[in-house]
Amino acid sequence: MRNTKVKDLLNSTTTLQEVNTKGWVRTFRNNQFIALNDGSTINNIQCVVDFENTADEILKRITTGAAVSVTGNLVESKGSGQKYEIQVAKLEILGDSDPEKFPMQPKKHSLEFLRENAHLRVRTNAFGAIMRIRSVLSFAVHNYFQQKGFVYVNTPIITGADAEGAGEMFQVTSLPLDNLPKNEEGTIDYKKDFFGKHTNLTVSGQLEGETFAMALGQIYTFGPTFRAENSNTSRHLAEFWMIEPEVAFNDLDDNMDLAEDFIQYVIKYALDNCGDDLKFLEGRLLEEEKSKPQAERSEMTLLERLNFVLENNFKRVSYTEAIDILRESTPNKKKKFNYIINEWGADLQSEHERYLVEKHFKCPVILFDYPANIKAFYMRLNEDGKTVRAMDILFPGIGEIVGGSQREERFDVLVEKMKALGIDEKELSWYLDTRRFGSATHSGFGLGFERLVLFVTGMTNIRDVIPFPRTPGSAEF
Ligand code: 4AD
Ligand code: MG
């Protein structure tokens, strides 16, 4: 018999004869009421067991976590809280679960405990909701770009290029680590390595993406990226997913317009398609807020925050203006920031980004025209000779969610910059070909997918919005 998803049963507009559904028992009350969940929706379906005519051995095996198959009529529920329930005619235990040992008991667990059980936490309401929202958001990403005619490009995972120049790469090698071959200079002989050269896991698909944009016009990547930065924060992962559009003939203003429109689209898509899950997470957040002091509670609920981003333009502010605001700010004057802003040129920390967004502007902010020496080599130099056409989008509760720029399309200026930074021209000769042959203005950005999921779900730790987080000291599962 065909298995009908719980979501479809709950959305049914009529009662139904003889349906079958399969899922996992969340709770079993009074030896009679099973709350059954199959992952298709946050909502459980109530299955009413005819306990008088069911063997005790079977009733005993209906425990939290067990997999069961339930057959019976879908009838109007006599109880409150649900429209329909299943009057169980036939119940089959598909997989037992030891109630003493199953870690996901129907009670509140700490997020830390759940992280240690990442393979089972997805069986909880909160993580089921987060992972469904994550899936819908990734579909929305593709939808947005496909509708606009962007070409999806799979850029390499293994690469010799360090796109961001931050030196935070994981090395890839097949050389024996306990017996490395040396060359005449006594350093590692990468010629003997698998690729005949030194390679890494990619930190960004941008450089390869640019070569495709200079042929296909508008492209996007959406894939895993890796950074060995040892920042054990609630915003950093060693393995995260990034979306990187790149558009030929777009300047920085076009780039900002695209980023803003794109972010608003995917958030709207989640609001339109994840209503039940978002409502659940909003309720969870409200519960959590109750235990916080009044001053730390957020002014808006989750849905209000999402709608706020849709209804308000992002505030566009130059780096120079931002530095002036920060220098004059109370936490700077009272030395409340960990890093005090003294002069122009300072790199912004997340405490500064969040001050601008949460305290000063109270809306998403796009900062642009950063000092050249705190940004990557490929960004276009402004006429002032000291700032570049960079833009970062800052979000409340998150800080930086997008980093992007107009690219340096002038061959000589780019080569000059690479020389100054000691970047090997020969290694990136293929990249420079985009500037040798038919170079043109172009721009792009990278959106950290997990930071987007963080914002949409209202979670506060990035480890809770990716199935199996990789962070310093941790690569379980
Ligand atoms: O600002 P980033 O480093 O920019 C780039 O990689 C450019 N190549 C993008 C481009 O122009 N095509 O990274 C982009 C975004 C950040 O704004 C942030 O959202 C996310 O990627 N990100 C991380 N997310 C999770 N964990 C980390 N360690 C991250 N590092 C960056
Ligand atoms: Mg950045």
PDB file of C-alpha atoms in Angstrom, residues 175-429:
ATOM      1  CA  LEU A 175      52.424  12.531  -0.323  1.00  0.00           C
ATOM      2  CA  PRO A 176      53.328  10.366   2.685  1.00  0.00           C
ATOM      3  CA  LEU A 177      53.297  12.837   5.575  1.00  0.00           C
ATOM      4  CA  ASP A 178      55.797  10.809   7.616  1.00  0.00           C
ATOM      5  CA  ASN A 179      58.290  10.641   4.762  1.00  0.00           C
ATOM      6  CA  LEU A 180      58.012  13.739   2.569  1.00  0.00           C
ATOM      7  CA  PRO A 181      60.151  13.822  -0.601  1.00  0.00           C
ATOM      8  CA  LYS A 182      62.583  16.748  -0.613  1.00  0.00           C
ATOM      9  CA  ASN A 183      64.077  18.659  -3.531  1.00  0.00           C
ATOM     10  CA  GLU A 184      67.620  19.958  -3.861  1.00  0.00           C
ATOM     11  CA  GLU A 185      66.859  23.001  -1.720  1.00  0.00           C
ATOM     12  CA  GLY A 186      65.692  20.701   1.039  1.00  0.00           C
ATOM     13  CA  THR A 187      62.052  21.765   0.854  1.00  0.00           C
ATOM     14  CA  ILE A 188      59.085  19.554   0.011  1.00  0.00           C
ATOM     15  CA  ASP A 189      59.143  18.317  -3.595  1.00  0.00           C
ATOM     16  CA  TYR A 190      55.568  18.930  -4.672  1.00  0.00           C
ATOM     17  CA  LYS A 191      56.474  17.757  -8.182  1.00  0.00           C
ATOM     18  CA  LYS A 192      56.142  14.277  -6.714  1.00  0.00           C
ATOM     19  CA  ASP A 193      52.677  15.066  -5.372  1.00  0.00           C
ATOM     20  CA  PHE A 194      49.490  13.787  -7.013  1.00  0.00           C
ATOM     21  CA  PHE A 195      48.941  16.890  -9.162  1.00  0.00           C
ATOM     22  CA  GLY A 196      52.632  17.635  -9.581  1.00  0.00           C
ATOM     23  CA  LYS A 197      52.127  20.824  -7.602  1.00  0.00           C
ATOM     24  CA  HIS A 198      50.984  22.172  -4.270  1.00  0.00           C
ATOM     25  CA  THR A 199      47.173  22.200  -3.975  1.00  0.00           C
ATOM     26  CA  ASN A 200      44.520  23.233  -1.455  1.00  0.00           C
ATOM     27  CA  LEU A 201      40.822  23.014  -0.806  1.00  0.00           C
ATOM     28  CA  THR A 202      39.201  26.096  -2.284  1.00  0.00           C
ATOM     29  CA  VAL A 203      38.320  29.123  -0.135  1.00  0.00           C
ATOM     30  CA  SER A 204      36.186  30.596  -2.944  1.00  0.00           C
ATOM     31  CA  GLY A 205      35.154  29.788  -6.502  1.00  0.00           C
ATOM     32  CA  GLN A 206      35.395  33.424  -7.521  1.00  0.00           C
ATOM     33  CA  LEU A 207      38.523  33.437  -9.671  1.00  0.00           C
ATOM     34  CA  GLU A 208      37.310  30.522 -11.785  1.00  0.00           C
ATOM     35  CA  GLY A 209      33.806  32.045 -11.723  1.00  0.00           C
ATOM     36  CA  GLU A 210      35.159  35.264 -13.220  1.00  0.00           C
ATOM     37  CA  THR A 211      36.529  33.412 -16.241  1.00  0.00           C
ATOM     38  CA  PHE A 212      33.053  31.993 -16.889  1.00  0.00           C
ATOM     39  CA  ALA A 213      31.328  35.352 -16.388  1.00  0.00           C
ATOM     40  CA  MET A 214      33.621  36.767 -19.066  1.00  0.00           C
ATOM     41  CA  ALA A 215      32.063  34.337 -21.531  1.00  0.00           C
ATOM     42  CA  LEU A 216      28.576  33.502 -20.285  1.00  0.00           C
ATOM     43  CA  GLY A 217      27.783  36.993 -18.997  1.00  0.00           C
ATOM     44  CA  GLN A 218      26.134  36.123 -15.716  1.00  0.00           C
ATOM     45  CA  ILE A 219      26.974  33.069 -13.647  1.00  0.00           C
ATOM     46  CA  TYR A 220      26.679  31.813 -10.092  1.00  0.00           C
ATOM     47  CA  THR A 221      28.366  29.135  -8.057  1.00  0.00           C
ATOM     48  CA  PHE A 222      26.875  27.366  -5.057  1.00  0.00           C
ATOM     49  CA  GLY A 223      29.218  24.948  -3.409  1.00  0.00           C
ATOM     50  CA  PRO A 224      31.320  24.053  -0.394  1.00  0.00           C
ATOM     51  CA  THR A 225      34.294  26.208   0.581  1.00  0.00           C
ATOM     52  CA  PHE A 226      36.927  25.554   3.194  1.00  0.00           C
ATOM     53  CA  ARG A 227      38.829  27.820   5.536  1.00  0.00           C
ATOM     54  CA  ALA A 228      41.400  26.768   8.082  1.00  0.00           C
ATOM     55  CA  GLU A 229      41.016  29.967  10.063  1.00  0.00           C
ATOM     56  CA  ASN A 230      41.264  29.170  13.728  1.00  0.00           C
ATOM     57  CA  SER A 231      38.355  31.354  14.770  1.00  0.00           C
ATOM     58  CA  ASN A 232      36.190  29.411  17.150  1.00  0.00           C
ATOM     59  CA  THR A 233      33.204  31.744  16.902  1.00  0.00           C
ATOM     60  CA  SER A 234      29.479  31.307  16.485  1.00  0.00           C
ATOM     61  CA  ARG A 235      29.777  32.719  12.909  1.00  0.00           C
ATOM     62  CA  HIS A 236      32.641  30.646  11.472  1.00  0.00           C
ATOM     63  CA  LEU A 237      32.820  27.169  10.040  1.00  0.00           C
ATOM     64  CA  ALA A 238      35.849  25.419   8.538  1.00  0.00           C
ATOM     65  CA  GLU A 239      33.546  23.996   5.844  1.00  0.00           C
ATOM     66  CA  PHE A 240      30.699  26.205   4.674  1.00  0.00           C
ATOM     67  CA  TRP A 241      28.603  26.734   1.557  1.00  0.00           C
ATOM     68  CA  MET A 242      28.922  29.868  -0.485  1.00  0.00           C
ATOM     69  CA  ILE A 243      26.888  31.350  -3.319  1.00  0.00           C
ATOM     70  CA  GLU A 244      28.979  33.484  -5.666  1.00  0.00           C
ATOM     71  CA  PRO A 245      27.318  35.311  -8.559  1.00  0.00           C
ATOM     72  CA  GLU A 246      29.586  37.095 -11.032  1.00  0.00           C
ATOM     73  CA  VAL A 247      28.256  39.459 -13.699  1.00  0.00           C
ATOM     74  CA  ALA A 248      30.038  40.945 -16.708  1.00  0.00           C
ATOM     75  CA  PHE A 249      29.464  44.701 -17.238  1.00  0.00           C
ATOM     76  CA  ASN A 250      28.047  45.224 -13.703  1.00  0.00           C
ATOM     77  CA  ASP A 251      29.623  47.968 -11.611  1.00  0.00           C
ATOM     78  CA  LEU A 252      29.544  48.204  -7.823  1.00  0.00           C
ATOM     79  CA  ASP A 253      26.102  49.844  -7.709  1.00  0.00           C
ATOM     80  CA  ASP A 254      24.650  47.092  -9.918  1.00  0.00           C
ATOM     81  CA  ASN A 255      26.336  44.588  -7.617  1.00  0.00           C
ATOM     82  CA  MET A 256      24.699  46.077  -4.523  1.00  0.00           C
ATOM     83  CA  ASP A 257      21.313  46.139  -6.271  1.00  0.00           C
ATOM     84  CA  LEU A 258      21.677  42.475  -7.230  1.00  0.00           C
ATOM     85  CA  ALA A 259      22.724  41.398  -3.732  1.00  0.00           C
ATOM     86  CA  GLU A 260      19.864  43.263  -2.076  1.00  0.00           C
ATOM     87  CA  ASP A 261      17.245  41.972  -4.519  1.00  0.00           C
ATOM     88  CA  PHE A 262      18.586  38.413  -4.226  1.00  0.00           C
ATOM     89  CA  ILE A 263      18.575  38.367  -0.419  1.00  0.00           C
ATOM     90  CA  GLN A 264      15.070  39.804  -0.287  1.00  0.00           C
ATOM     91  CA  TYR A 265      13.862  37.218  -2.793  1.00  0.00           C
ATOM     92  CA  VAL A 266      15.168  34.203  -0.893  1.00  0.00           C
ATOM     93  CA  ILE A 267      13.854  35.476   2.437  1.00  0.00           C
ATOM     94  CA  LYS A 268      10.435  36.110   0.879  1.00  0.00           C
ATOM     95  CA  TYR A 269      10.552  32.611  -0.599  1.00  0.00           C
ATOM     96  CA  ALA A 270      11.169  31.119   2.841  1.00  0.00           C
ATOM     97  CA  LEU A 271       8.336  33.187   4.335  1.00  0.00           C
ATOM     98  CA  ASP A 272       5.987  31.970   1.594  1.00  0.00           C
ATOM     99  CA  ASN A 273       7.018  28.318   1.767  1.00  0.00           C
ATOM    100  CA  CYS A 274       8.132  27.571   5.326  1.00  0.00           C
ATOM    101  CA  GLY A 275       5.282  29.077   7.341  1.00  0.00           C
ATOM    102  CA  ASP A 276       4.823  26.248   9.861  1.00  0.00           C
ATOM    103  CA  ASP A 277       8.539  25.808  10.469  1.00  0.00           C
ATOM    104  CA  LEU A 278       9.158  29.541  10.872  1.00  0.00           C
ATOM    105  CA  LYS A 279       6.233  29.873  13.266  1.00  0.00           C
ATOM    106  CA  PHE A 280       7.628  27.048  15.346  1.00  0.00           C
ATOM    107  CA  LEU A 281      11.094  28.639  15.469  1.00  0.00           C
ATOM    108  CA  GLU A 282       9.579  32.008  16.309  1.00  0.00           C
ATOM    109  CA  GLY A 283       7.792  30.431  19.274  1.00  0.00           C
ATOM    110  CA  ARG A 284      10.970  28.683  20.358  1.00  0.00           C
ATOM    111  CA  LEU A 285      12.822  31.989  20.262  1.00  0.00           C
ATOM    112  CA  LEU A 286      10.144  33.788  22.285  1.00  0.00           C
ATOM    113  CA  GLU A 287      10.447  31.054  24.937  1.00  0.00           C
ATOM    114  CA  GLU A 288      14.204  31.480  24.994  1.00  0.00           C
ATOM    115  CA  GLU A 289      13.940  35.265  25.293  1.00  0.00           C
ATOM    116  CA  LYS A 290      11.871  34.940  28.436  1.00  0.00           C
ATOM    117  CA  SER A 291      14.927  33.732  30.324  1.00  0.00           C
ATOM    118  CA  LYS A 292      16.935  36.798  29.249  1.00  0.00           C
ATOM    119  CA  PRO A 293      17.021  40.167  31.015  1.00  0.00           C
ATOM    120  CA  GLN A 294      14.646  42.705  29.427  1.00  0.00           C
ATOM    121  CA  ALA A 295      17.480  44.777  27.951  1.00  0.00           C
ATOM    122  CA  GLU A 296      18.856  41.821  25.970  1.00  0.00           C
ATOM    123  CA  ARG A 297      15.565  40.750  24.464  1.00  0.00           C
ATOM    124  CA  SER A 298      15.176  41.551  20.804  1.00  0.00           C
ATOM    125  CA  GLU A 299      12.653  44.180  19.855  1.00  0.00           C
ATOM    126  CA  MET A 300      11.199  42.133  17.026  1.00  0.00           C
ATOM    127  CA  THR A 301       9.964  38.571  16.703  1.00  0.00           C
ATOM    128  CA  LEU A 302      11.540  36.332  14.066  1.00  0.00           C
ATOM    129  CA  LEU A 303       8.832  36.939  11.476  1.00  0.00           C
ATOM    130  CA  GLU A 304       8.906  40.679  12.144  1.00  0.00           C
ATOM    131  CA  ARG A 305      12.674  40.669  11.574  1.00  0.00           C
ATOM    132  CA  LEU A 306      12.311  38.817   8.266  1.00  0.00           C
ATOM    133  CA  ASN A 307       9.555  41.125   7.083  1.00  0.00           C
ATOM    134  CA  PHE A 308      11.576  44.147   8.158  1.00  0.00           C
ATOM    135  CA  VAL A 309      14.372  43.122   5.780  1.00  0.00           C
ATOM    136  CA  LEU A 310      11.872  42.811   2.945  1.00  0.00           C
ATOM    137  CA  GLU A 311      10.201  46.131   3.560  1.00  0.00           C
ATOM    138  CA  ASN A 312      13.258  48.322   4.104  1.00  0.00           C
ATOM    139  CA  ASN A 313      16.052  49.240   1.748  1.00  0.00           C
ATOM    140  CA  PHE A 314      19.520  48.365   2.933  1.00  0.00           C
ATOM    141  CA  LYS A 315      21.345  51.497   4.065  1.00  0.00           C
ATOM    142  CA  ARG A 316      24.389  52.205   1.855  1.00  0.00           C
ATOM    143  CA  VAL A 317      27.281  53.817   3.710  1.00  0.00           C
ATOM    144  CA  SER A 318      30.907  54.334   2.747  1.00  0.00           C
ATOM    145  CA  TYR A 319      33.647  52.888   4.939  1.00  0.00           C
ATOM    146  CA  THR A 320      34.854  56.426   5.644  1.00  0.00           C
ATOM    147  CA  GLU A 321      31.426  57.505   6.937  1.00  0.00           C
ATOM    148  CA  ALA A 322      31.232  54.331   9.020  1.00  0.00           C
ATOM    149  CA  ILE A 323      34.598  55.021  10.629  1.00  0.00           C
ATOM    150  CA  ASP A 324      33.450  58.533  11.575  1.00  0.00           C
ATOM    151  CA  ILE A 325      30.295  57.117  13.157  1.00  0.00           C
ATOM    152  CA  LEU A 326      32.230  54.461  15.041  1.00  0.00           C
ATOM    153  CA  ARG A 327      34.887  56.875  16.256  1.00  0.00           C
ATOM    154  CA  GLU A 328      32.220  59.121  17.738  1.00  0.00           C
ATOM    155  CA  SER A 329      30.164  56.234  19.174  1.00  0.00           C
ATOM    156  CA  THR A 330      29.626  55.781  22.901  1.00  0.00           C
ATOM    157  CA  PRO A 331      31.167  52.279  23.136  1.00  0.00           C
ATOM    158  CA  ASN A 332      34.277  53.587  21.376  1.00  0.00           C
ATOM    159  CA  LYS A 333      34.612  56.628  23.630  1.00  0.00           C
ATOM    160  CA  LYS A 334      33.920  54.577  26.751  1.00  0.00           C
ATOM    161  CA  LYS A 335      36.350  51.917  25.514  1.00  0.00           C
ATOM    162  CA  LYS A 336      33.649  49.250  25.516  1.00  0.00           C
ATOM    163  CA  PHE A 337      34.780  47.817  22.166  1.00  0.00           C
ATOM    164  CA  ASN A 338      37.509  45.189  22.349  1.00  0.00           C
ATOM    165  CA  TYR A 339      39.146  46.958  19.429  1.00  0.00           C
ATOM    166  CA  ILE A 340      39.047  50.741  19.743  1.00  0.00           C
ATOM    167  CA  ILE A 341      38.683  52.588  16.440  1.00  0.00           C
ATOM    168  CA  ASN A 342      41.320  55.308  16.355  1.00  0.00           C
ATOM    169  CA  GLU A 343      41.958  56.013  12.747  1.00  0.00           C
ATOM    170  CA  TRP A 344      40.916  55.547   9.164  1.00  0.00           C
ATOM    171  CA  GLY A 345      42.237  52.262   7.792  1.00  0.00           C
ATOM    172  CA  ALA A 346      41.262  50.087  10.748  1.00  0.00           C
ATOM    173  CA  ASP A 347      39.741  46.725   9.869  1.00  0.00           C
ATOM    174  CA  LEU A 348      36.213  46.401  11.205  1.00  0.00           C
ATOM    175  CA  GLN A 349      35.527  43.654  13.729  1.00  0.00           C
ATOM    176  CA  SER A 350      32.146  42.037  14.107  1.00  0.00           C
ATOM    177  CA  GLU A 351      31.448  44.161  17.224  1.00  0.00           C
ATOM    178  CA  HIS A 352      31.737  47.291  15.030  1.00  0.00           C
ATOM    179  CA  GLU A 353      29.610  45.830  12.245  1.00  0.00           C
ATOM    180  CA  ARG A 354      26.903  44.881  14.711  1.00  0.00           C
ATOM    181  CA  TYR A 355      26.997  48.303  16.362  1.00  0.00           C
ATOM    182  CA  LEU A 356      26.368  49.969  12.997  1.00  0.00           C
ATOM    183  CA  VAL A 357      23.505  47.630  12.129  1.00  0.00           C
ATOM    184  CA  GLU A 358      21.853  47.048  15.487  1.00  0.00           C
ATOM    185  CA  LYS A 359      22.425  50.302  17.347  1.00  0.00           C
ATOM    186  CA  HIS A 360      23.105  53.056  14.843  1.00  0.00           C
ATOM    187  CA  PHE A 361      21.188  52.375  11.624  1.00  0.00           C
ATOM    188  CA  LYS A 362      18.853  49.665  12.944  1.00  0.00           C
ATOM    189  CA  CYS A 363      18.616  48.051   9.493  1.00  0.00           C
ATOM    190  CA  PRO A 364      20.812  46.001   7.131  1.00  0.00           C
ATOM    191  CA  VAL A 365      23.785  48.064   5.976  1.00  0.00           C
ATOM    192  CA  ILE A 366      25.963  47.902   2.867  1.00  0.00           C
ATOM    193  CA  LEU A 367      29.412  49.307   3.532  1.00  0.00           C
ATOM    194  CA  PHE A 368      31.449  50.190   0.443  1.00  0.00           C
ATOM    195  CA  ASP A 369      34.775  51.698  -0.657  1.00  0.00           C
ATOM    196  CA  TYR A 370      37.046  50.059   1.910  1.00  0.00           C
ATOM    197  CA  PRO A 371      40.760  50.820   2.292  1.00  0.00           C
ATOM    198  CA  ALA A 372      42.674  48.838  -0.326  1.00  0.00           C
ATOM    199  CA  ASN A 373      45.107  47.282   2.128  1.00  0.00           C
ATOM    200  CA  ILE A 374      42.490  45.442   4.192  1.00  0.00           C
ATOM    201  CA  LYS A 375      40.843  43.851   1.153  1.00  0.00           C
ATOM    202  CA  ALA A 376      41.739  41.186  -1.435  1.00  0.00           C
ATOM    203  CA  PHE A 377      44.004  41.846  -4.427  1.00  0.00           C
ATOM    204  CA  TYR A 378      41.339  41.607  -7.142  1.00  0.00           C
ATOM    205  CA  MET A 379      39.195  44.603  -6.102  1.00  0.00           C
ATOM    206  CA  ARG A 380      39.068  47.680  -8.315  1.00  0.00           C
ATOM    207  CA  LEU A 381      41.164  50.611  -7.132  1.00  0.00           C
ATOM    208  CA  ASN A 382      39.289  53.914  -6.821  1.00  0.00           C
ATOM    209  CA  GLU A 383      40.552  57.215  -8.229  1.00  0.00           C
ATOM    210  CA  ASP A 384      41.697  58.251  -4.717  1.00  0.00           C
ATOM    211  CA  GLY A 385      44.366  55.527  -4.958  1.00  0.00           C
ATOM    212  CA  LYS A 386      43.668  54.263  -1.440  1.00  0.00           C
ATOM    213  CA  THR A 387      40.186  52.719  -1.446  1.00  0.00           C
ATOM    214  CA  VAL A 388      38.745  49.844  -3.473  1.00  0.00           C
ATOM    215  CA  ARG A 389      35.294  49.162  -4.875  1.00  0.00           C
ATOM    216  CA  ALA A 390      34.436  46.635  -2.175  1.00  0.00           C
ATOM    217  CA  MET A 391      31.118  46.110  -0.477  1.00  0.00           C
ATOM    218  CA  ASP A 392      30.130  44.102   2.595  1.00  0.00           C
ATOM    219  CA  ILE A 393      26.529  43.566   3.633  1.00  0.00           C
ATOM    220  CA  LEU A 394      25.990  43.587   7.381  1.00  0.00           C
ATOM    221  CA  PHE A 395      22.957  41.997   9.038  1.00  0.00           C
ATOM    222  CA  PRO A 396      21.518  42.315  12.533  1.00  0.00           C
ATOM    223  CA  GLY A 397      22.629  39.505  14.815  1.00  0.00           C
ATOM    224  CA  ILE A 398      25.024  38.221  12.150  1.00  0.00           C
ATOM    225  CA  GLY A 399      27.469  40.921  11.107  1.00  0.00           C
ATOM    226  CA  GLU A 400      28.916  40.297   7.633  1.00  0.00           C
ATOM    227  CA  ILE A 401      26.644  38.128   5.499  1.00  0.00           C
ATOM    228  CA  VAL A 402      27.964  39.134   2.051  1.00  0.00           C
ATOM    229  CA  GLY A 403      31.389  40.196   0.807  1.00  0.00           C
ATOM    230  CA  GLY A 404      31.828  41.394  -2.760  1.00  0.00           C
ATOM    231  CA  SER A 405      33.372  43.920  -5.100  1.00  0.00           C
ATOM    232  CA  GLN A 406      33.771  45.394  -8.532  1.00  0.00           C
ATOM    233  CA  ARG A 407      36.837  43.644  -9.944  1.00  0.00           C
ATOM    234  CA  GLU A 408      40.031  45.299 -11.121  1.00  0.00           C
ATOM    235  CA  GLU A 409      39.629  44.922 -14.876  1.00  0.00           C
ATOM    236  CA  ARG A 410      42.768  46.925 -15.837  1.00  0.00           C
ATOM    237  CA  PHE A 411      45.591  44.486 -16.579  1.00  0.00           C
ATOM    238  CA  ASP A 412      48.446  46.794 -15.551  1.00  0.00           C
ATOM    239  CA  VAL A 413      46.843  47.909 -12.305  1.00  0.00           C
ATOM    240  CA  LEU A 414      46.040  44.311 -11.350  1.00  0.00           C
ATOM    241  CA  VAL A 415      49.561  43.052 -12.095  1.00  0.00           C
ATOM    242  CA  GLU A 416      51.027  45.939 -10.125  1.00  0.00           C
ATOM    243  CA  LYS A 417      48.860  45.005  -7.139  1.00  0.00           C
ATOM    244  CA  MET A 418      49.810  41.326  -7.371  1.00  0.00           C
ATOM    245  CA  LYS A 419      53.499  42.228  -7.473  1.00  0.00           C
ATOM    246  CA  ALA A 420      53.110  44.425  -4.389  1.00  0.00           C
ATOM    247  CA  LEU A 421      51.464  41.552  -2.516  1.00  0.00           C
ATOM    248  CA  GLY A 422      53.941  38.934  -3.733  1.00  0.00           C
ATOM    249  CA  ILE A 423      51.312  36.958  -5.639  1.00  0.00           C
ATOM    250  CA  ASP A 424      52.900  34.760  -8.296  1.00  0.00           C
ATOM    251  CA  GLU A 425      51.852  36.073 -11.718  1.00  0.00           C
ATOM    252  CA  LYS A 426      52.685  32.793 -13.407  1.00  0.00           C
ATOM    253  CA  GLU A 427      50.423  30.833 -11.052  1.00  0.00           C
ATOM    254  CA  LEU A 428      47.518  33.125 -11.928  1.00  0.00           C
ATOM    255  CA  SER A 429      48.341  33.610 -15.586  1.00  0.00           C
TER     256      SER A 429
END
